[in-house]
mmCIF file of N, CA and C in Angstrom:
data_model
loop_
_atom_site.group_PDB
_atom_site.id
_atom_site.type_symbol
_atom_site.label_atom_id
_atom_site.label_comp_id
_atom_site.label_asym_id
_atom_site.label_seq_id
_atom_site.Cartn_x
_atom_site.Cartn_y
_atom_site.Cartn_z
ATOM 1 N N UNK A 37 -37.172 -10.055 7.451
ATOM 2 C CA UNK A 37 -36.084 -9.255 7.991
ATOM 3 C C UNK A 37 -34.888 -9.258 7.028
ATOM 4 N N UNK A 38 -34.495 -10.456 6.625
ATOM 5 C CA UNK A 38 -33.338 -10.573 5.733
ATOM 6 C C UNK A 38 -33.631 -9.927 4.379
ATOM 7 N N UNK A 39 -34.823 -10.138 3.864
ATOM 8 C CA UNK A 39 -35.198 -9.550 2.568
ATOM 9 C C UNK A 39 -35.172 -8.027 2.612
ATOM 10 N N UNK A 40 -35.582 -7.462 3.732
ATOM 11 C CA UNK A 40 -35.572 -5.998 3.870
ATOM 12 C C UNK A 40 -34.145 -5.473 3.826
ATOM 13 N N UNK A 41 -33.228 -6.183 4.492
ATOM 14 C CA UNK A 41 -31.818 -5.765 4.477
ATOM 15 C C UNK A 41 -31.211 -5.904 3.086
ATOM 16 N N UNK A 42 -31.539 -6.984 2.402
ATOM 17 C CA UNK A 42 -31.020 -7.197 1.051
ATOM 18 C C UNK A 42 -31.519 -6.090 0.123
ATOM 19 N N UNK A 43 -32.803 -5.748 0.231
ATOM 20 C CA UNK A 43 -33.354 -4.674 -0.616
ATOM 21 C C UNK A 43 -32.710 -3.326 -0.306
ATOM 22 N N UNK A 44 -32.505 -3.052 0.970
ATOM 23 C CA UNK A 44 -31.876 -1.779 1.352
ATOM 24 C C UNK A 44 -30.430 -1.714 0.851
ATOM 25 N N UNK A 45 -29.715 -2.828 0.968
ATOM 26 C CA UNK A 45 -28.340 -2.886 0.479
ATOM 27 C C UNK A 45 -28.301 -2.692 -1.039
ATOM 28 N N UNK A 46 -29.234 -3.289 -1.744
ATOM 29 C CA UNK A 46 -29.299 -3.128 -3.201
ATOM 30 C C UNK A 46 -29.564 -1.667 -3.565
ATOM 31 N N UNK A 47 -30.391 -0.982 -2.765
ATOM 32 C CA UNK A 47 -30.643 0.437 -3.012
ATOM 33 C C UNK A 47 -29.386 1.276 -2.840
ATOM 34 N N UNK A 48 -28.599 0.968 -1.790
ATOM 35 C CA UNK A 48 -27.336 1.683 -1.582
ATOM 36 C C UNK A 48 -26.383 1.438 -2.737
ATOM 37 N N UNK A 49 -26.356 0.192 -3.196
ATOM 38 C CA UNK A 49 -25.460 -0.138 -4.294
ATOM 39 C C UNK A 49 -25.850 0.608 -5.577
ATOM 40 N N UNK A 50 -27.139 0.714 -5.832
ATOM 41 C CA UNK A 50 -27.603 1.466 -7.012
ATOM 42 C C UNK A 50 -27.199 2.939 -6.915
ATOM 43 N N UNK A 51 -27.327 3.510 -5.730
ATOM 44 C CA UNK A 51 -26.945 4.913 -5.541
ATOM 45 C C UNK A 51 -25.447 5.105 -5.769
ATOM 46 N N UNK A 52 -24.641 4.180 -5.249
ATOM 47 C CA UNK A 52 -23.191 4.271 -5.453
ATOM 48 C C UNK A 52 -22.834 4.172 -6.924
ATOM 49 N N UNK A 53 -23.473 3.260 -7.629
ATOM 50 C CA UNK A 53 -23.197 3.127 -9.067
ATOM 51 C C UNK A 53 -23.572 4.394 -9.825
ATOM 52 N N UNK A 54 -24.685 5.007 -9.446
ATOM 53 C CA UNK A 54 -25.111 6.249 -10.102
ATOM 54 C C UNK A 54 -24.094 7.365 -9.855
ATOM 55 N N UNK A 55 -23.599 7.446 -8.634
ATOM 56 C CA UNK A 55 -22.586 8.462 -8.320
ATOM 57 C C UNK A 55 -21.312 8.206 -9.105
ATOM 58 N N UNK A 56 -20.923 6.922 -9.194
ATOM 59 C CA UNK A 56 -19.686 6.575 -9.913
ATOM 60 C C UNK A 56 -19.816 6.863 -11.403
ATOM 61 N N UNK A 57 -21.005 6.674 -11.958
ATOM 62 C CA UNK A 57 -21.205 6.957 -13.383
ATOM 63 C C UNK A 57 -21.018 8.430 -13.701
ATOM 64 N N UNK A 58 -21.306 9.291 -12.754
ATOM 65 C CA UNK A 58 -21.194 10.730 -12.974
ATOM 66 C C UNK A 58 -19.769 11.243 -12.782
ATOM 67 N N UNK A 59 -18.919 10.462 -12.095
ATOM 68 C CA UNK A 59 -17.555 10.910 -11.790
ATOM 69 C C UNK A 59 -16.571 10.306 -12.789
ATOM 70 N N UNK A 60 -15.904 11.170 -13.529
ATOM 71 C CA UNK A 60 -14.959 10.726 -14.560
ATOM 72 C C UNK A 60 -13.759 9.979 -13.944
ATOM 73 N N UNK A 61 -13.260 10.476 -12.824
ATOM 74 C CA UNK A 61 -12.111 9.813 -12.183
ATOM 75 C C UNK A 61 -12.476 8.424 -11.677
ATOM 76 N N UNK A 62 -13.657 8.282 -11.128
ATOM 77 C CA UNK A 62 -14.101 6.978 -10.650
ATOM 78 C C UNK A 62 -14.239 5.998 -11.810
ATOM 79 N N UNK A 63 -14.775 6.465 -12.927
ATOM 80 C CA UNK A 63 -14.899 5.599 -14.098
ATOM 81 C C UNK A 63 -13.537 5.134 -14.586
ATOM 82 N N UNK A 64 -12.566 6.042 -14.591
ATOM 83 C CA UNK A 64 -11.219 5.687 -15.035
ATOM 84 C C UNK A 64 -10.591 4.656 -14.099
ATOM 85 N N UNK A 65 -10.802 4.834 -12.799
ATOM 86 C CA UNK A 65 -10.256 3.875 -11.836
ATOM 87 C C UNK A 65 -10.907 2.505 -11.965
ATOM 88 N N UNK A 66 -12.183 2.473 -12.295
ATOM 89 C CA UNK A 66 -12.892 1.190 -12.401
ATOM 90 C C UNK A 66 -12.466 0.377 -13.619
ATOM 91 N N UNK A 67 -11.714 0.966 -14.537
ATOM 92 C CA UNK A 67 -11.192 0.185 -15.659
ATOM 93 C C UNK A 67 -10.040 -0.703 -15.217
ATOM 94 N N UNK A 68 -9.490 -0.433 -14.036
ATOM 95 C CA UNK A 68 -8.417 -1.254 -13.482
ATOM 96 C C UNK A 68 -9.009 -2.555 -12.945
ATOM 97 N N UNK A 69 -8.376 -3.688 -13.202
ATOM 98 C CA UNK A 69 -8.900 -4.950 -12.681
ATOM 99 C C UNK A 69 -9.005 -4.932 -11.157
ATOM 100 N N UNK A 70 -10.052 -5.512 -10.647
ATOM 101 C CA UNK A 70 -10.364 -5.672 -9.221
ATOM 102 C C UNK A 70 -10.627 -4.354 -8.494
ATOM 103 N N UNK A 71 -10.891 -3.288 -9.223
ATOM 104 C CA UNK A 71 -11.306 -2.023 -8.606
ATOM 105 C C UNK A 71 -12.773 -1.819 -8.952
ATOM 106 N N UNK A 72 -13.602 -1.868 -7.930
ATOM 107 C CA UNK A 72 -15.034 -1.719 -8.129
ATOM 108 C C UNK A 72 -15.503 -0.318 -7.788
ATOM 109 N N UNK A 73 -16.806 -0.191 -7.665
ATOM 110 C CA UNK A 73 -17.430 1.102 -7.405
ATOM 111 C C UNK A 73 -16.982 1.663 -6.062
ATOM 112 N N UNK A 74 -17.040 0.843 -5.036
ATOM 113 C CA UNK A 74 -16.720 1.319 -3.687
ATOM 114 C C UNK A 74 -15.260 1.749 -3.562
ATOM 115 N N UNK A 75 -14.350 0.945 -4.095
ATOM 116 C CA UNK A 75 -12.922 1.284 -4.021
ATOM 117 C C UNK A 75 -12.638 2.558 -4.817
ATOM 118 N N UNK A 76 -13.219 2.660 -5.997
ATOM 119 C CA UNK A 76 -12.984 3.837 -6.841
ATOM 120 C C UNK A 76 -13.491 5.108 -6.167
ATOM 121 N N UNK A 77 -14.703 5.066 -5.624
ATOM 122 C CA UNK A 77 -15.241 6.256 -4.975
ATOM 123 C C UNK A 77 -14.471 6.613 -3.707
ATOM 124 N N UNK A 78 -14.033 5.605 -2.975
ATOM 125 C CA UNK A 78 -13.237 5.867 -1.773
ATOM 126 C C UNK A 78 -11.926 6.548 -2.131
ATOM 127 N N UNK A 79 -11.275 6.060 -3.173
ATOM 128 C CA UNK A 79 -10.000 6.649 -3.588
ATOM 129 C C UNK A 79 -10.195 8.062 -4.138
ATOM 130 N N UNK A 80 -11.250 8.281 -4.892
ATOM 131 C CA UNK A 80 -11.526 9.622 -5.422
ATOM 132 C C UNK A 80 -11.780 10.601 -4.274
ATOM 133 N N UNK A 81 -12.513 10.137 -3.258
ATOM 134 C CA UNK A 81 -12.797 11.013 -2.117
ATOM 135 C C UNK A 81 -11.543 11.281 -1.289
ATOM 136 N N UNK A 82 -10.687 10.284 -1.152
ATOM 137 C CA UNK A 82 -9.486 10.437 -0.320
ATOM 138 C C UNK A 82 -8.419 11.274 -1.014
ATOM 139 N N UNK A 83 -8.255 11.092 -2.317
ATOM 140 C CA UNK A 83 -7.248 11.835 -3.082
ATOM 141 C C UNK A 83 -7.984 12.922 -3.863
ATOM 142 N N UNK A 84 -8.520 13.869 -3.135
ATOM 143 C CA UNK A 84 -9.283 14.923 -3.782
ATOM 144 C C UNK A 84 -8.395 15.883 -4.554
ATOM 145 N N UNK A 85 -7.185 16.104 -4.080
ATOM 146 C CA UNK A 85 -6.240 17.001 -4.758
ATOM 147 C C UNK A 85 -4.936 16.234 -5.006
ATOM 148 N N UNK A 86 -4.791 15.624 -6.167
ATOM 149 C CA UNK A 86 -3.603 14.802 -6.435
ATOM 150 C C UNK A 86 -2.289 15.583 -6.399
ATOM 151 N N UNK A 87 -2.354 16.898 -6.561
ATOM 152 C CA UNK A 87 -1.109 17.686 -6.564
ATOM 153 C C UNK A 87 -0.447 17.737 -5.189
ATOM 154 N N UNK A 88 -1.139 17.245 -4.149
ATOM 155 C CA UNK A 88 -0.517 17.187 -2.813
ATOM 156 C C UNK A 88 0.645 16.205 -2.770
ATOM 157 N N UNK A 89 0.606 15.221 -3.649
ATOM 158 C CA UNK A 89 1.618 14.170 -3.633
ATOM 159 C C UNK A 89 2.698 14.485 -4.655
ATOM 160 N N UNK A 90 3.928 14.240 -4.262
ATOM 161 C CA UNK A 90 5.049 14.509 -5.175
ATOM 162 C C UNK A 90 5.015 13.587 -6.387
ATOM 163 N N UNK A 91 4.670 12.328 -6.140
ATOM 164 C CA UNK A 91 4.580 11.366 -7.233
ATOM 165 C C UNK A 91 3.510 10.344 -6.900
ATOM 166 N N UNK A 92 3.203 9.500 -7.859
ATOM 167 C CA UNK A 92 2.186 8.478 -7.620
ATOM 168 C C UNK A 92 2.661 7.440 -6.601
ATOM 169 N N UNK A 93 3.951 7.307 -6.453
ATOM 170 C CA UNK A 93 4.495 6.360 -5.466
ATOM 171 C C UNK A 93 4.233 6.797 -4.026
ATOM 172 N N UNK A 94 3.951 8.057 -3.826
ATOM 173 C CA UNK A 94 3.712 8.565 -2.474
ATOM 174 C C UNK A 94 2.288 8.314 -1.989
ATOM 175 N N UNK A 95 1.391 7.911 -2.884
ATOM 176 C CA UNK A 95 -0.003 7.712 -2.499
ATOM 177 C C UNK A 95 -0.163 6.463 -1.633
ATOM 178 N N UNK A 96 0.469 5.366 -2.000
ATOM 179 C CA UNK A 96 0.354 4.119 -1.242
ATOM 180 C C UNK A 96 0.793 4.251 0.210
ATOM 181 N N UNK A 97 1.999 4.754 0.471
ATOM 182 C CA UNK A 97 2.425 4.933 1.864
ATOM 183 C C UNK A 97 1.561 5.915 2.640
ATOM 184 N N UNK A 98 0.994 6.901 1.963
ATOM 185 C CA UNK A 98 0.138 7.878 2.650
ATOM 186 C C UNK A 98 -1.061 7.203 3.295
ATOM 187 N N UNK A 99 -1.606 6.198 2.637
ATOM 188 C CA UNK A 99 -2.765 5.491 3.160
ATOM 189 C C UNK A 99 -2.387 4.218 3.908
ATOM 190 N N UNK A 100 -1.089 3.964 4.068
ATOM 191 C CA UNK A 100 -0.668 2.786 4.809
ATOM 192 C C UNK A 100 -0.723 1.503 4.006
ATOM 193 N N UNK A 101 -0.809 1.601 2.698
ATOM 194 C CA UNK A 101 -0.891 0.405 1.870
ATOM 195 C C UNK A 101 0.470 -0.222 1.634
ATOM 196 N N UNK A 102 1.515 0.584 1.611
ATOM 197 C CA UNK A 102 2.880 0.082 1.461
ATOM 198 C C UNK A 102 3.768 0.805 2.462
ATOM 199 N N UNK A 103 4.933 0.244 2.677
ATOM 200 C CA UNK A 103 5.852 0.875 3.615
ATOM 201 C C UNK A 103 6.683 1.931 2.903
ATOM 202 N N UNK A 104 7.053 2.938 3.650
ATOM 203 C CA UNK A 104 7.981 3.924 3.118
ATOM 204 C C UNK A 104 9.373 3.285 3.056
ATOM 205 N N UNK A 105 10.215 3.730 2.151
ATOM 206 C CA UNK A 105 11.555 3.140 2.061
ATOM 207 C C UNK A 105 12.322 3.210 3.380
ATOM 208 N N UNK A 106 12.181 4.294 4.124
ATOM 209 C CA UNK A 106 12.902 4.393 5.385
ATOM 210 C C UNK A 106 12.411 3.364 6.393
ATOM 211 N N UNK A 107 11.136 3.045 6.380
ATOM 212 C CA UNK A 107 10.626 2.027 7.283
ATOM 213 C C UNK A 107 11.275 0.689 6.998
ATOM 214 N N UNK A 108 11.441 0.356 5.715
ATOM 215 C CA UNK A 108 12.070 -0.908 5.354
ATOM 216 C C UNK A 108 13.507 -0.937 5.868
ATOM 217 N N UNK A 109 14.225 0.172 5.698
ATOM 218 C CA UNK A 109 15.607 0.225 6.163
ATOM 219 C C UNK A 109 15.690 0.057 7.669
ATOM 220 N N UNK A 110 14.767 0.689 8.395
ATOM 221 C CA UNK A 110 14.785 0.557 9.857
ATOM 222 C C UNK A 110 14.539 -0.868 10.291
ATOM 223 N N UNK A 111 13.609 -1.545 9.624
ATOM 224 C CA UNK A 111 13.321 -2.932 9.975
ATOM 225 C C UNK A 111 14.549 -3.796 9.741
ATOM 226 N N UNK A 112 15.186 -3.629 8.594
ATOM 227 C CA UNK A 112 16.388 -4.421 8.306
ATOM 228 C C UNK A 112 17.505 -4.082 9.283
ATOM 229 N N UNK A 113 17.642 -2.810 9.652
ATOM 230 C CA UNK A 113 18.680 -2.408 10.597
ATOM 231 C C UNK A 113 18.454 -3.074 11.953
ATOM 232 N N UNK A 114 17.192 -3.098 12.402
ATOM 233 C CA UNK A 114 16.891 -3.743 13.680
ATOM 234 C C UNK A 114 17.201 -5.227 13.633
ATOM 235 N N UNK A 115 16.879 -5.868 12.521
ATOM 236 C CA UNK A 115 17.202 -7.292 12.406
ATOM 237 C C UNK A 115 18.705 -7.517 12.459
ATOM 238 N N UNK A 116 19.446 -6.675 11.752
ATOM 239 C CA UNK A 116 20.902 -6.822 11.765
ATOM 240 C C UNK A 116 21.465 -6.613 13.164
ATOM 241 N N UNK A 117 20.941 -5.634 13.884
ATOM 242 C CA UNK A 117 21.423 -5.387 15.246
ATOM 243 C C UNK A 117 21.127 -6.574 16.149
ATOM 244 N N UNK A 118 19.950 -7.143 15.979
ATOM 245 C CA UNK A 118 19.586 -8.302 16.784
ATOM 246 C C UNK A 118 20.521 -9.469 16.489
ATOM 247 N N UNK A 119 20.812 -9.666 15.199
ATOM 248 C CA UNK A 119 21.710 -10.759 14.831
ATOM 249 C C UNK A 119 23.140 -10.479 15.274
ATOM 250 N N UNK A 120 23.524 -9.222 15.262
ATOM 251 C CA UNK A 120 24.905 -8.879 15.607
ATOM 252 C C UNK A 120 25.199 -9.159 17.073
ATOM 253 N N UNK A 121 24.188 -9.134 17.904
ATOM 254 C CA UNK A 121 24.428 -9.296 19.338
ATOM 255 C C UNK A 121 24.685 -10.722 19.755
ATOM 256 N N UNK A 122 24.048 -11.674 19.102
ATOM 257 C CA UNK A 122 24.259 -13.009 19.606
ATOM 258 C C UNK A 122 23.864 -14.112 18.657
ATOM 259 N N UNK A 123 23.500 -13.768 17.474
ATOM 260 C CA UNK A 123 23.099 -14.793 16.520
ATOM 261 C C UNK A 123 24.334 -15.428 15.903
ATOM 262 N N UNK A 124 24.184 -16.625 15.436
ATOM 263 C CA UNK A 124 25.311 -17.281 14.770
ATOM 264 C C UNK A 124 25.735 -16.508 13.514
ATOM 265 N N UNK A 125 26.964 -16.688 13.149
ATOM 266 C CA UNK A 125 27.518 -15.969 11.997
ATOM 267 C C UNK A 125 26.730 -16.284 10.732
ATOM 268 N N UNK A 126 26.241 -17.506 10.618
ATOM 269 C CA UNK A 126 25.487 -17.889 9.427
ATOM 270 C C UNK A 126 24.232 -17.023 9.280
ATOM 271 N N UNK A 127 23.528 -16.760 10.368
ATOM 272 C CA UNK A 127 22.324 -15.922 10.336
ATOM 273 C C UNK A 127 22.675 -14.488 9.957
ATOM 274 N N UNK A 128 23.771 -13.981 10.498
ATOM 275 C CA UNK A 128 24.172 -12.611 10.175
ATOM 276 C C UNK A 128 24.502 -12.485 8.696
ATOM 277 N N UNK A 129 25.186 -13.487 8.145
ATOM 278 C CA UNK A 129 25.527 -13.451 6.724
ATOM 279 C C UNK A 129 24.279 -13.484 5.857
ATOM 280 N N UNK A 130 23.304 -14.335 6.218
ATOM 281 C CA UNK A 130 22.063 -14.411 5.443
ATOM 282 C C UNK A 130 21.331 -13.078 5.440
ATOM 283 N N UNK A 131 21.260 -12.457 6.598
ATOM 284 C CA UNK A 131 20.569 -11.183 6.706
ATOM 285 C C UNK A 131 21.277 -10.121 5.861
ATOM 286 N N UNK A 132 22.598 -10.092 5.910
ATOM 287 C CA UNK A 132 23.367 -9.126 5.141
ATOM 288 C C UNK A 132 23.167 -9.353 3.639
ATOM 289 N N UNK A 133 23.189 -10.629 3.200
ATOM 290 C CA UNK A 133 22.987 -10.921 1.779
ATOM 291 C C UNK A 133 21.587 -10.529 1.326
ATOM 292 N N UNK A 134 20.589 -10.811 2.173
ATOM 293 C CA UNK A 134 19.219 -10.464 1.824
ATOM 294 C C UNK A 134 19.079 -8.954 1.671
ATOM 295 N N UNK A 135 19.718 -8.216 2.551
ATOM 296 C CA UNK A 135 19.633 -6.756 2.456
ATOM 297 C C UNK A 135 20.317 -6.256 1.189
ATOM 298 N N UNK A 136 21.423 -6.875 0.828
ATOM 299 C CA UNK A 136 22.121 -6.458 -0.387
ATOM 300 C C UNK A 136 21.280 -6.752 -1.625
ATOM 301 N N UNK A 137 20.525 -7.869 -1.605
ATOM 302 C CA UNK A 137 19.659 -8.188 -2.736
ATOM 303 C C UNK A 137 18.463 -7.248 -2.790
ATOM 304 N N UNK A 138 17.904 -6.931 -1.618
ATOM 305 C CA UNK A 138 16.718 -6.089 -1.565
ATOM 306 C C UNK A 138 17.047 -4.644 -1.884
ATOM 307 N N UNK A 139 18.158 -4.156 -1.372
ATOM 308 C CA UNK A 139 18.563 -2.760 -1.564
ATOM 309 C C UNK A 139 19.946 -2.705 -2.198
ATOM 310 N N UNK A 140 20.035 -2.983 -3.499
ATOM 311 C CA UNK A 140 21.353 -2.947 -4.139
ATOM 312 C C UNK A 140 21.908 -1.532 -4.138
ATOM 313 N N UNK A 141 23.197 -1.443 -4.007
ATOM 314 C CA UNK A 141 23.812 -0.112 -4.017
ATOM 315 C C UNK A 141 23.706 0.471 -5.409
ATOM 316 N N UNK A 142 23.623 1.773 -5.474
ATOM 317 C CA UNK A 142 23.455 2.435 -6.765
ATOM 318 C C UNK A 142 24.780 2.978 -7.277
ATOM 319 N N UNK A 143 25.827 2.406 -6.833
ATOM 320 C CA UNK A 143 27.143 2.860 -7.322
ATOM 321 C C UNK A 143 27.385 2.321 -8.719
ATOM 322 N N UNK A 144 28.022 3.118 -9.576
ATOM 323 C CA UNK A 144 28.270 2.659 -10.960
ATOM 324 C C UNK A 144 29.290 1.544 -11.013
#
C-alpha cells in the first residue's frame, strides 16, 4: 500500500518537473533559494498576467503573504486607542515610540 503511494507520488513529481522545465518563468523562479517546482508553478499559475499589479510590492499582499500598509496603520491605531483608554502612561509612550520607529515621518 505504502509503496504504491510512494510510486504514484514520484510520478506526479516527475510530471511537475517536466512542466516546470518547459516554462521559462518557472525556471527563472526556481533559481531563487528555497523556491522549488511546486512553488514556482503555483506562482506562475496565480500571476498569469503580471501587468495587473502596479508594482512587485503589490503581489505579496494580493495573496495574503504580507500586510498592506494601511492594515499595519490600523493595527497600531487600535493599540494606541486601547492604551489611551486606561493603560499606564509608560505603555502609551512605548507604543508611540514603536510606531515612530516603524513608520518614520517623511518630512525633510
